[in-house]
Coordinates of C-alpha atoms in Angstrom, one line a residue:
X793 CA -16.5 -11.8 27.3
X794 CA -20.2 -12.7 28.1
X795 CA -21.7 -14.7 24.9
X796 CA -24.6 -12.4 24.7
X797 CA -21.9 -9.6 24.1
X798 CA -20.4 -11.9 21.0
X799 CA -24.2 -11.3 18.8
X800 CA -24.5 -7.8 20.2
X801 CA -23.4 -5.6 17.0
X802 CA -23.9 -2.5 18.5
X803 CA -21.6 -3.2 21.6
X804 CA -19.2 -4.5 19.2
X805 CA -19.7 -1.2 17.3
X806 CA -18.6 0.9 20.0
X807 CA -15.2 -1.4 21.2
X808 CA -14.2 -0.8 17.7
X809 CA -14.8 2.6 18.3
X810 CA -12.9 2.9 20.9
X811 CA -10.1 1.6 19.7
X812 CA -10.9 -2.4 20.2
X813 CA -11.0 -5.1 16.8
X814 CA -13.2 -7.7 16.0
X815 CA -11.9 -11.5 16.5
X816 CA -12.1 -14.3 14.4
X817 CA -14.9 -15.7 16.4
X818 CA -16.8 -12.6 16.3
X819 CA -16.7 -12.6 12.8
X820 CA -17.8 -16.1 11.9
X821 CA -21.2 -14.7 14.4
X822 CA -21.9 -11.9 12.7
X823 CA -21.5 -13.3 9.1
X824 CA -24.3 -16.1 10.4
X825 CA -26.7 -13.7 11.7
X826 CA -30.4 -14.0 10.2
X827 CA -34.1 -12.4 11.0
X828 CA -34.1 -8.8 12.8
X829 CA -30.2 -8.9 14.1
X830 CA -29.1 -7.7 10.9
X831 CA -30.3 -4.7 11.1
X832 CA -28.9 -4.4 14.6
X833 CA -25.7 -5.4 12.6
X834 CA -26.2 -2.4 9.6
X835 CA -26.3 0.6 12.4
X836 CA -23.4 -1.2 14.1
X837 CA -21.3 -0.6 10.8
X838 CA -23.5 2.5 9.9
X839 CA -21.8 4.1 13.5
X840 CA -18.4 2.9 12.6
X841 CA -18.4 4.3 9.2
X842 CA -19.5 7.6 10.9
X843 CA -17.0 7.6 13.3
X844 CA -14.4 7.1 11.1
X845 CA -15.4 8.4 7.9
X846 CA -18.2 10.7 8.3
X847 CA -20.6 11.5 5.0
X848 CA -17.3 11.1 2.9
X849 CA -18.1 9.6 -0.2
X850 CA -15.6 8.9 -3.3
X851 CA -16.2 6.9 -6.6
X852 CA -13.8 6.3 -9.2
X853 CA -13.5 5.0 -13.0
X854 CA -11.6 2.0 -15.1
X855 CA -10.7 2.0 -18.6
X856 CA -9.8 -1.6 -20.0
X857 CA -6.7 -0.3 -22.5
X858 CA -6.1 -4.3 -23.1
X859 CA -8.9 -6.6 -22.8
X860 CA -10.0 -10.2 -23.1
X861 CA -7.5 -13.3 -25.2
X862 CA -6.1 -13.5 -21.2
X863 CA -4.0 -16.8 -20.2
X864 CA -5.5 -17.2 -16.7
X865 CA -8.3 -19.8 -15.7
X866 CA -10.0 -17.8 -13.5
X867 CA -13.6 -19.2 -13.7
X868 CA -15.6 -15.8 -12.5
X869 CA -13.5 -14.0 -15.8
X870 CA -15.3 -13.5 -19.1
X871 CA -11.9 -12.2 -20.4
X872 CA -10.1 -15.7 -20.0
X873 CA -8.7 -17.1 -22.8
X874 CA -10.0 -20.7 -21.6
X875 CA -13.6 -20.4 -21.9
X876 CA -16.0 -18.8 -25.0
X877 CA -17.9 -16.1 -23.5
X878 CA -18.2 -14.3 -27.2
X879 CA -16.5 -11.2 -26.0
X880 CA -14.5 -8.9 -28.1
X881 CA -10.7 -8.6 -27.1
X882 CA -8.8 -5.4 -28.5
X883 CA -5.2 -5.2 -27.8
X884 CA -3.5 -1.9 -25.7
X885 CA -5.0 1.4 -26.4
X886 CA -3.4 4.8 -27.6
X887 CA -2.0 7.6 -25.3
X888 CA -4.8 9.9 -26.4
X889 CA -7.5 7.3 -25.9
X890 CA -6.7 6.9 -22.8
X891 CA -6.2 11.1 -21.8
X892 CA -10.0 11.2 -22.9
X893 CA -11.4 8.6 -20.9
X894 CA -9.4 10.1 -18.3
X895 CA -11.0 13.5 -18.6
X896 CA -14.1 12.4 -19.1
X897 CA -14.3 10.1 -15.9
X898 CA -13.3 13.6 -13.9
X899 CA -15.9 15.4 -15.5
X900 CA -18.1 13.4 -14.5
X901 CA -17.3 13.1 -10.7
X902 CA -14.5 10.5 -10.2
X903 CA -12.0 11.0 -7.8
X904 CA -9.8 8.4 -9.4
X905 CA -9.6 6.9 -12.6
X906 CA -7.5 3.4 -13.2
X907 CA -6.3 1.7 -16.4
X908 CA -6.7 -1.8 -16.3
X909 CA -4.7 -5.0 -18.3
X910 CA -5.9 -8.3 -19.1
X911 CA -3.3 -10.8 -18.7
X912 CA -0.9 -12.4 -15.4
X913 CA 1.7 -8.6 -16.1
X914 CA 2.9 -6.9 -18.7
X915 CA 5.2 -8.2 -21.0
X916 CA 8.2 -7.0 -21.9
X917 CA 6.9 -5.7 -25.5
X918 CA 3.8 -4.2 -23.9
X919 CA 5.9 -2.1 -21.4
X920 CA 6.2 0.8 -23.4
X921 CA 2.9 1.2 -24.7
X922 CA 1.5 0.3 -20.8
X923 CA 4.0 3.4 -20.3
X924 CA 2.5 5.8 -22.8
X925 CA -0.3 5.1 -21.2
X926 CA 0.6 6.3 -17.6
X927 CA 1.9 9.4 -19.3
X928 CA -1.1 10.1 -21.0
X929 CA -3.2 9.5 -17.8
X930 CA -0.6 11.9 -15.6
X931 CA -1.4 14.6 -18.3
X932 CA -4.9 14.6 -16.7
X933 CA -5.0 17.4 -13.9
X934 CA -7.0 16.8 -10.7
X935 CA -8.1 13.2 -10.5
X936 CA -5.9 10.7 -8.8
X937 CA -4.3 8.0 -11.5
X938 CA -4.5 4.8 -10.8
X939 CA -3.5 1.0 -12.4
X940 CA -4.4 -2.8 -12.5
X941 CA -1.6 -4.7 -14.6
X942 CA -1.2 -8.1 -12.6
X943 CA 1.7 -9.3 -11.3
X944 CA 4.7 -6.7 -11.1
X945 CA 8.2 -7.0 -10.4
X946 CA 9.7 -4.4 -8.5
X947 CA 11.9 -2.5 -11.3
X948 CA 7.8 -1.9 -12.9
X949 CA 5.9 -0.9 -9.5
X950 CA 9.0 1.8 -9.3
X951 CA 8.8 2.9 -12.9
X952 CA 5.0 3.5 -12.4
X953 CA 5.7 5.0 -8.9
X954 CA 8.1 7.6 -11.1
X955 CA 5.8 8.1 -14.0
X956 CA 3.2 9.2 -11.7
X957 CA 1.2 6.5 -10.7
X958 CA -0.3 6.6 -7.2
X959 CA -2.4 3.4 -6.5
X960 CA -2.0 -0.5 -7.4
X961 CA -4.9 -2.5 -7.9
X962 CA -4.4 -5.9 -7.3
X963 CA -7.4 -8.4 -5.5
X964 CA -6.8 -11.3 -3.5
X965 CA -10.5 -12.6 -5.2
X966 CA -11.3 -15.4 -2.4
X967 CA -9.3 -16.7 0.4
X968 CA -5.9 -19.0 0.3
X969 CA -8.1 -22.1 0.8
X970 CA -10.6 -21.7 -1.9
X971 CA -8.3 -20.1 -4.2
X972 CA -7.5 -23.4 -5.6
X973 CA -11.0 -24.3 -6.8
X974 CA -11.0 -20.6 -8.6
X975 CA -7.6 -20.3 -10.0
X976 CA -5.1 -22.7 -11.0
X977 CA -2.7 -21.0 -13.5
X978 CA -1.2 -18.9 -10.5
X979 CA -0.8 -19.2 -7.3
X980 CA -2.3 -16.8 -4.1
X981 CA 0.5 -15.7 -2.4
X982 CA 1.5 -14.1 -5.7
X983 CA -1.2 -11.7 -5.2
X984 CA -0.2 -10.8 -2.0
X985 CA 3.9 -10.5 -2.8
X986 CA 2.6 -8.0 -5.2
X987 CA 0.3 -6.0 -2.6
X988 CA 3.4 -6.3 -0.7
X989 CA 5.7 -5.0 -3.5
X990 CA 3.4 -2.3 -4.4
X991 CA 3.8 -1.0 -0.6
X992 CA 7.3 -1.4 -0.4
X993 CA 8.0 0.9 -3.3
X994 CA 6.0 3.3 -1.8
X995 CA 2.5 2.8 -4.1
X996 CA -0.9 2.9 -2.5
X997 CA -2.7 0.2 -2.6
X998 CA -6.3 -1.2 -3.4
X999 CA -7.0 -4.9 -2.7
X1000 CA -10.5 -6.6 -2.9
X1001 CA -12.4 -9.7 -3.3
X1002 CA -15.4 -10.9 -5.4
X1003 CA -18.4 -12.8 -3.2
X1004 CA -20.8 -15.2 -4.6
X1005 CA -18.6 -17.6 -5.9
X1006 CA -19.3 -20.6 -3.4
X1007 CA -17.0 -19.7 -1.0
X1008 CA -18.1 -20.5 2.5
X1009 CA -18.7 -18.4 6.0
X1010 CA -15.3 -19.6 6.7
X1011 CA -13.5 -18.5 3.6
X1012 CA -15.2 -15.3 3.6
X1013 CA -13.5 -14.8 7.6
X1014 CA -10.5 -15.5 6.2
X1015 CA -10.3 -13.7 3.5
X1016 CA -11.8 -10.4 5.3
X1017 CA -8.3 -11.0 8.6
X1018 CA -5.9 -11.1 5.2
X1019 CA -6.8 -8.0 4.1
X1020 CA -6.9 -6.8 7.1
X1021 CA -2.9 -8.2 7.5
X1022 CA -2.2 -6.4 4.2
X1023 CA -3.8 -2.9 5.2
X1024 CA -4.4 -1.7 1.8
X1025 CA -6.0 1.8 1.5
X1026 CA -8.7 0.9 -0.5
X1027 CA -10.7 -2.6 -0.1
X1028 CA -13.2 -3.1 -3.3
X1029 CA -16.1 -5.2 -2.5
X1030 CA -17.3 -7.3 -6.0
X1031 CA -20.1 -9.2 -6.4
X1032 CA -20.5 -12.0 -8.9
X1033 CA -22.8 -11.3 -12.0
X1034 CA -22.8 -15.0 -13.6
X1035 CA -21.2 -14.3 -17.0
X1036 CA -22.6 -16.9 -19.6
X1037 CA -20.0 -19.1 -20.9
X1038 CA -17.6 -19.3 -17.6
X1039 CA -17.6 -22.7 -15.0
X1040 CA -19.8 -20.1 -12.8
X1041 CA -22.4 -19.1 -15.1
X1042 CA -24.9 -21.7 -13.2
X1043 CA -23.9 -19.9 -9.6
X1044 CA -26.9 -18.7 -7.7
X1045 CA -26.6 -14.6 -7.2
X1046 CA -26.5 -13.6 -3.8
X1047 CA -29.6 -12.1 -2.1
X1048 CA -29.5 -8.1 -1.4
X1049 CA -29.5 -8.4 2.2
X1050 CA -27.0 -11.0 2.0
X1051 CA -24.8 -8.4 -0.1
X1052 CA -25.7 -6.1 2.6
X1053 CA -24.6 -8.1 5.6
X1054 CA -21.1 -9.0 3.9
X1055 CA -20.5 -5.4 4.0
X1056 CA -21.6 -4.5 7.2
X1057 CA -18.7 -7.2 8.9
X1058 CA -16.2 -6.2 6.4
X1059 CA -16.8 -2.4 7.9
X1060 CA -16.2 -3.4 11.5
X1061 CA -13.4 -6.0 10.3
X1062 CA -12.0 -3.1 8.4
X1063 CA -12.9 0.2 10.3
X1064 CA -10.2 2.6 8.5
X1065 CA -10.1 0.8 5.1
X1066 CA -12.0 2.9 2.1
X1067 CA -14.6 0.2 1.9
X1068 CA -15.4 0.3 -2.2
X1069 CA -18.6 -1.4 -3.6
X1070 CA -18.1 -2.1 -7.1
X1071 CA -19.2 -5.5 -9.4
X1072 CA -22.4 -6.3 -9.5
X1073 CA -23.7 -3.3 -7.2
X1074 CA -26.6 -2.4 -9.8
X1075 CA -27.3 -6.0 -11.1
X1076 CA -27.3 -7.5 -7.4
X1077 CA -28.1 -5.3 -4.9
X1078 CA -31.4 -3.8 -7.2
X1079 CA -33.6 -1.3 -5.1
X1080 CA -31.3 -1.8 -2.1
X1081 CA -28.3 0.0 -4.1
X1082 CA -28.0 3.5 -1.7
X1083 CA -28.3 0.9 1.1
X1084 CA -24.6 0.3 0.6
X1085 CA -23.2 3.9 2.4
X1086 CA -25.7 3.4 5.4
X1087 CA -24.0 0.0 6.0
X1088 CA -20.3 1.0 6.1
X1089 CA -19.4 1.6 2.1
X1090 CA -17.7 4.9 1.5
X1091 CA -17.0 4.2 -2.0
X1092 CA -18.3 3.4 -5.3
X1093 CA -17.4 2.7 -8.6
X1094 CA -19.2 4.9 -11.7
X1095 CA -19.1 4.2 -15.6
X1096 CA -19.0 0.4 -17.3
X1097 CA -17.2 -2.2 -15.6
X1098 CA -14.5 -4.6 -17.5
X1099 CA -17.2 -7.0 -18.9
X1100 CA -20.5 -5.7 -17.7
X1101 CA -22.3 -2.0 -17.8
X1102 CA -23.0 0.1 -15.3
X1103 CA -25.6 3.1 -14.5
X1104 CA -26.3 6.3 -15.8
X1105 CA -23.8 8.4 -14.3
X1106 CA -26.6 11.1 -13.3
X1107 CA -28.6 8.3 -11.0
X1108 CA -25.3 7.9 -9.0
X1109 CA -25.0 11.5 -8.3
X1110 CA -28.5 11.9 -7.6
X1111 CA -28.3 9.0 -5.0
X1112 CA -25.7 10.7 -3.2
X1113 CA -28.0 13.8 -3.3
X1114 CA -31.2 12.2 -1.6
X1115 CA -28.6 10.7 0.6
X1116 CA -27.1 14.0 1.6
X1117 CA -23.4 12.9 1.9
X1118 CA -20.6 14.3 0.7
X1119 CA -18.9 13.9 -2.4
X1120 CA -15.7 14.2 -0.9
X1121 CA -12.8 13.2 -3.2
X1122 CA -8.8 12.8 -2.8
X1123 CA -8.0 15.2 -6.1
X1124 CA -6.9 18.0 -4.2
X1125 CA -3.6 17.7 -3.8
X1126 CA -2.8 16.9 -7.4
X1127 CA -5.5 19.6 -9.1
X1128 CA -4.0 22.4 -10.8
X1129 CA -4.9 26.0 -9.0
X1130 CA -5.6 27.3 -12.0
X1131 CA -8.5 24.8 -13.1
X1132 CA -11.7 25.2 -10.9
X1133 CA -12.3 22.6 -8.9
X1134 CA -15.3 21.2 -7.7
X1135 CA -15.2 18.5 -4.7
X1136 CA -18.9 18.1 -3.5
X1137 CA -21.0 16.1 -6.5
X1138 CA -18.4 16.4 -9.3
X1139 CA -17.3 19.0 -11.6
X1140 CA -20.2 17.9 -14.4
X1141 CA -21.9 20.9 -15.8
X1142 CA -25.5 19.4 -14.5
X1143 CA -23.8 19.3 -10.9
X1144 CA -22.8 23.0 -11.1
X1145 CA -26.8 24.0 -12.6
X1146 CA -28.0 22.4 -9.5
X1147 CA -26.1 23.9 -7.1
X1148 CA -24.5 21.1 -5.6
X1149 CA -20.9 21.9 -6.1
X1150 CA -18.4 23.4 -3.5
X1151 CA -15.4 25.4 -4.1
X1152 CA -12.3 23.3 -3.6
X1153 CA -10.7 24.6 -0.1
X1154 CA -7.5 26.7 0.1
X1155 CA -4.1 25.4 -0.3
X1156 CA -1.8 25.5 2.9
X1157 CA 0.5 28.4 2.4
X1158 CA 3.8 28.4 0.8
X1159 CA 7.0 27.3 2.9
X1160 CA 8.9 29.7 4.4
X1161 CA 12.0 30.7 2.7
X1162 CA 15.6 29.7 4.0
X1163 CA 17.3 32.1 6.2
X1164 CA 19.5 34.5 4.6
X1165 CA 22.9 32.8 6.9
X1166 CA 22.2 29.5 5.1
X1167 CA 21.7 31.0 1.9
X1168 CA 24.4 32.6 1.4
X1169 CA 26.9 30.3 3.4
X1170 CA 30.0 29.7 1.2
X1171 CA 32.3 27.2 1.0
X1172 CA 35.9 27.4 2.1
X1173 CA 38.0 28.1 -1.0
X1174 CA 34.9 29.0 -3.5
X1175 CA 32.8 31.9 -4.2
X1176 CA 29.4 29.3 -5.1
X1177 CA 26.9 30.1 -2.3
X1178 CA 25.6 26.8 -0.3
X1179 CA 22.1 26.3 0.4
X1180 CA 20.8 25.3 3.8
X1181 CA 20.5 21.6 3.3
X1182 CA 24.3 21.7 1.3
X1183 CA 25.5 23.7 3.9
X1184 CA 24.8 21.2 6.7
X1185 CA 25.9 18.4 4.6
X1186 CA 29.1 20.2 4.6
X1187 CA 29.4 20.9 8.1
X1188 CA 28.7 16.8 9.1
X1189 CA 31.0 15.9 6.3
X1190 CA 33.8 17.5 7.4
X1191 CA 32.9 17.2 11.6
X1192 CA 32.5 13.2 11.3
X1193 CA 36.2 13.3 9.3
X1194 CA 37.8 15.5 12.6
X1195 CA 36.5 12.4 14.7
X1196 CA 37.7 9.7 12.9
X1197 CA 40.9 11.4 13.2
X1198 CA 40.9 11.5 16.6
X1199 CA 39.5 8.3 18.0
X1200 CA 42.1 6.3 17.0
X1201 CA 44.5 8.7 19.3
X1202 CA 42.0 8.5 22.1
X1203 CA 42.0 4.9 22.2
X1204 CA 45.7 4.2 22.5
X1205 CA 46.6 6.8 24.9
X1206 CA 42.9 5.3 27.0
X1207 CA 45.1 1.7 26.9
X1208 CA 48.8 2.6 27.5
X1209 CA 48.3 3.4 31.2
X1210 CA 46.9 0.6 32.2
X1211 CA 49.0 -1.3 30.4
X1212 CA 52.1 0.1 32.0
X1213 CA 50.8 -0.4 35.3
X1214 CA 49.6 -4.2 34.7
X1215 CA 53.9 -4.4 33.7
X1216 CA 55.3 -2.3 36.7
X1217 CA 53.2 -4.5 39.3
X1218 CA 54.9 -7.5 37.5
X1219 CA 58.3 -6.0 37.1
X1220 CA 58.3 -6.8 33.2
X1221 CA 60.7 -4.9 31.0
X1222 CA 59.8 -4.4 27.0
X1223 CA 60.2 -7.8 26.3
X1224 CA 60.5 -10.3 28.7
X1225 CA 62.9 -13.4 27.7
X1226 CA 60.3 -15.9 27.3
X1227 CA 59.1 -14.0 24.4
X1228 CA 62.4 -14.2 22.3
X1229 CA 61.4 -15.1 18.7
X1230 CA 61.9 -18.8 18.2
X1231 CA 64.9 -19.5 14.7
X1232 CA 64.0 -19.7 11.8
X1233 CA 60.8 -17.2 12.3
X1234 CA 60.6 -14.1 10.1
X1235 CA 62.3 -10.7 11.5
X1236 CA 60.5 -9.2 14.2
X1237 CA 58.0 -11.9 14.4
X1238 CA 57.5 -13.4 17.6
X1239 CA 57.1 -17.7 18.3
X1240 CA 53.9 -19.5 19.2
X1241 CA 54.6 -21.1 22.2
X1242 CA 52.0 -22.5 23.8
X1243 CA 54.0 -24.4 27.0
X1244 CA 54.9 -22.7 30.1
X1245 CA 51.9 -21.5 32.9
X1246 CA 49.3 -19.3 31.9
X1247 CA 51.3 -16.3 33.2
X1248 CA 54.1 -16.6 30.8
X1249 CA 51.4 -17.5 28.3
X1250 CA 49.9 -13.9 29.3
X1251 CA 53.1 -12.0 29.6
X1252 CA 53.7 -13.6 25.6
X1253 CA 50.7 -11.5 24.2
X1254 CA 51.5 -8.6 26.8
X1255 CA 54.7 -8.4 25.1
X1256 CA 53.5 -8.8 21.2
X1257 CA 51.0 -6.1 21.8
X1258 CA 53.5 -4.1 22.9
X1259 CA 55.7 -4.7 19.9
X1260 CA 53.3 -3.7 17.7
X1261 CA 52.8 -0.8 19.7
X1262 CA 56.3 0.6 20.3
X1263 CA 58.2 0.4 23.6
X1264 CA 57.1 1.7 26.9
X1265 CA 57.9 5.3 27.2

């Protein structure tokens, strides 16, 4: 490819469009750019996002049910246990607190609503009341349920899988190679065997990072092509807020368009990734805040985050108003008929006043019912009626039973003939002499001579085969 074509965003744009993906190289070049190419760079991401996403816009909420006394050492934290950043820690939360934040955050507009745990996992003694909680949470109609509670084993991500939960959150932070100057009470991979778990239990999943923290233009590459090799569902994009008392409260805070730019190659690394701006959007990015959908986010988060606040919920949906996208949410499928539903801005009162709100759309119709042969197929020698799916178990049952009977049959009579005519053109009898069982062998057991030419040798296992077998009719 032409080097001009490596700096060219908008070409790149429409290869990825077209099916194409962005290399390594590419990458490293667009995460360098400077002066007027970046904005070449933000309509690149902004026709990628378009493509892919349209004017789809979700944001969800987090409740911290445990937070702060936490064992880790991760230095952008203020809930680590290793350094005093005068936070307050409170220990798990109630069922009930934790149905109220949750019907709250859909009242006011959140398509998903996550609890989140301080700590590596759960521990054996928190695992019930981490369970309450899910329950409580799965109470809550028409808002997809969510939860970040470290490392998981797989016996956990399948008990919250069953209890209703539908998405893992679980950030990679950084990349393998700077990990180690971030964290050193666990190891990366970790956080990816857990991604990995999460997936393989059949949990969706939302993995992230956090920018700012001195990473370089290489780390940020390689972090951006493992997440891509993971292929979560949802990518959160954090930005460090300095938090006074951690080894990164003296970190310089990344510019707005700097903010801006990491998003835009994360879009055209990521083109079918839910690309979620979250930490430090209102404290970093300033003015530039509604910038974010225009260069390839399609998510947001709303409410307080885990140690810092966020916005008045009414400047978000107003944003998204002057914006004119679409407050398009993934609720729909778990919503009760019954409650009205509102999928355009959020089903908050002021919403609804202002006209913003859409009717959710209608369900796909029921399925049809079984036909009236399979419903009332019986089984030979009951009167209990079989359903269609009992009936056809049935049926295989008992046809794969007929053939095992009857391939055995099949494949002696398939190697009698041949083996009578290998014998006639020899003029062999049943048992040929040589194959007399030596004394002192077992009855009926035959000797292990190895001597004599390879034809007696042959007419030896000829002969014990057909021993075995019964003689020649």
């Amino acid at each position: 490819m032409p080097a001009a074509d490596l700096l060219d965003p908008v070409s790149l744009s429409r290869r990825i469009i077209n099916g194409g993906e962005l290399t390594r190289d590419e990458a490293r070049d667009l995460f360098a750019l400077s002066g007027e190419a970046v904005y070449d760079l933000f309509y690149a991401a902004h026709k990628v996002r378009r493509h892919f996403h349209g004017n789809r816009v979700t944001f969800c909420s987090i409740l911290p049910t445990k937070f702060g006394n936490c064992g880790e050492d991760c230095k952008f934290c203020a809930q680590s246990g290793h350094f005093d950043t005068g936070i307050e820690a409170h220990t798990m939360m109630d069922g009930a607190e934790v149905a109220e934040a949750c019907t709250d955050a859909r009242n006011r507009g959140a398509s998903a609503f996550g609890i989140v745990n301080s700590g590596r996992g759960p521990t054996k003694r928190e695992w019930p009341k981490i369970m309450e909680a899910v329950h409580a949470m799965k109470e809550v109609d028409g808002i997809c349920h969510c939860a970040t509670l470290g490392t998981l084993n797989e016996e956990q991500a399948r008990d919250l899988k069953h209890a209703g939960v539908r998405r893992i959150n679980h950030n990679l932070e950084t990349s393998r190679e700077f990990y180690p100057q971030i964290v050193t009470t666990h190891a990366w991979q970790e956080r990816v065997d857990t991604v990995r778990l999460a997936q393989r239990v059949g949990l969706e999943t939302c993995c992230g990072s956090i920018f700012g923290m001195g990473e370089t233009i290489e780390d940020r590459v390689s972090l951006a092509f493992s997440l891509k090799e993971l292929n979560p569902n949802v990518v959160p994009l954090n930005f460090l807020f300095p938090i006074t008392g951690t080894p990164l409260a003296d970190v310089p805070r990344l510019k707005p368009m700097e903010i801006l730019k990491i998003v835009a190659v994360m879009r055209l690394i990521l083109p079918h990734q839910d690309l979620k701006v979250a930490g430090g959007r209102e404290k970093n990015l300033r003015d530039l805040q509604s910038w974010i959908f225009y260069v390839g986010a399609t998510s947001g988060l709303i409410g307080n985050y885990l140690a810092t606040s966020g916005r008045a919920n009414e400047e978000d949906l107003q944003m998204i108003e002057d914006l004119e996208l679409t407050w398009n949410d993934d609720r729909v499928g778990d919503a009760d008929p019954a409650v009205p539903h509102w999928s355009l801005v959020g089903s908050c009162r002021c919403c609804r006043d202002a006209g913003l709100a859409r009717r959710r759309p209608e369900r796909a119709p029921p399925p049809r019912p079984l036909p009236r042969a399979a419903a009332f197929a019986v089984r030979p020698g009951t009167a209990r009626p079989l359903s269609w799916p009992r009936f056809r178990q049935f049926f295989l049952q008992r046809l794969s039973q007929l053939r095992r009977r009857s391939a055995p049959r099949q494949r002696r009579r398939s190697r009698r003939p041949a083996l009578r005519l290998r014998r006639r053109r020899l003029g062999v009898g049943v048992r040929p002499a040589a194959a007399v069982a030596r004394p002192g062998t077992r009855p009926g057991a035959l000797g292990r001579d190895r001597s004599g030419t390879r034809l007696q040798q042959w007419l030896r296992r000829q002969s014990r085969r057909s021993w075995r077998a019964g003689p020649v009719q």
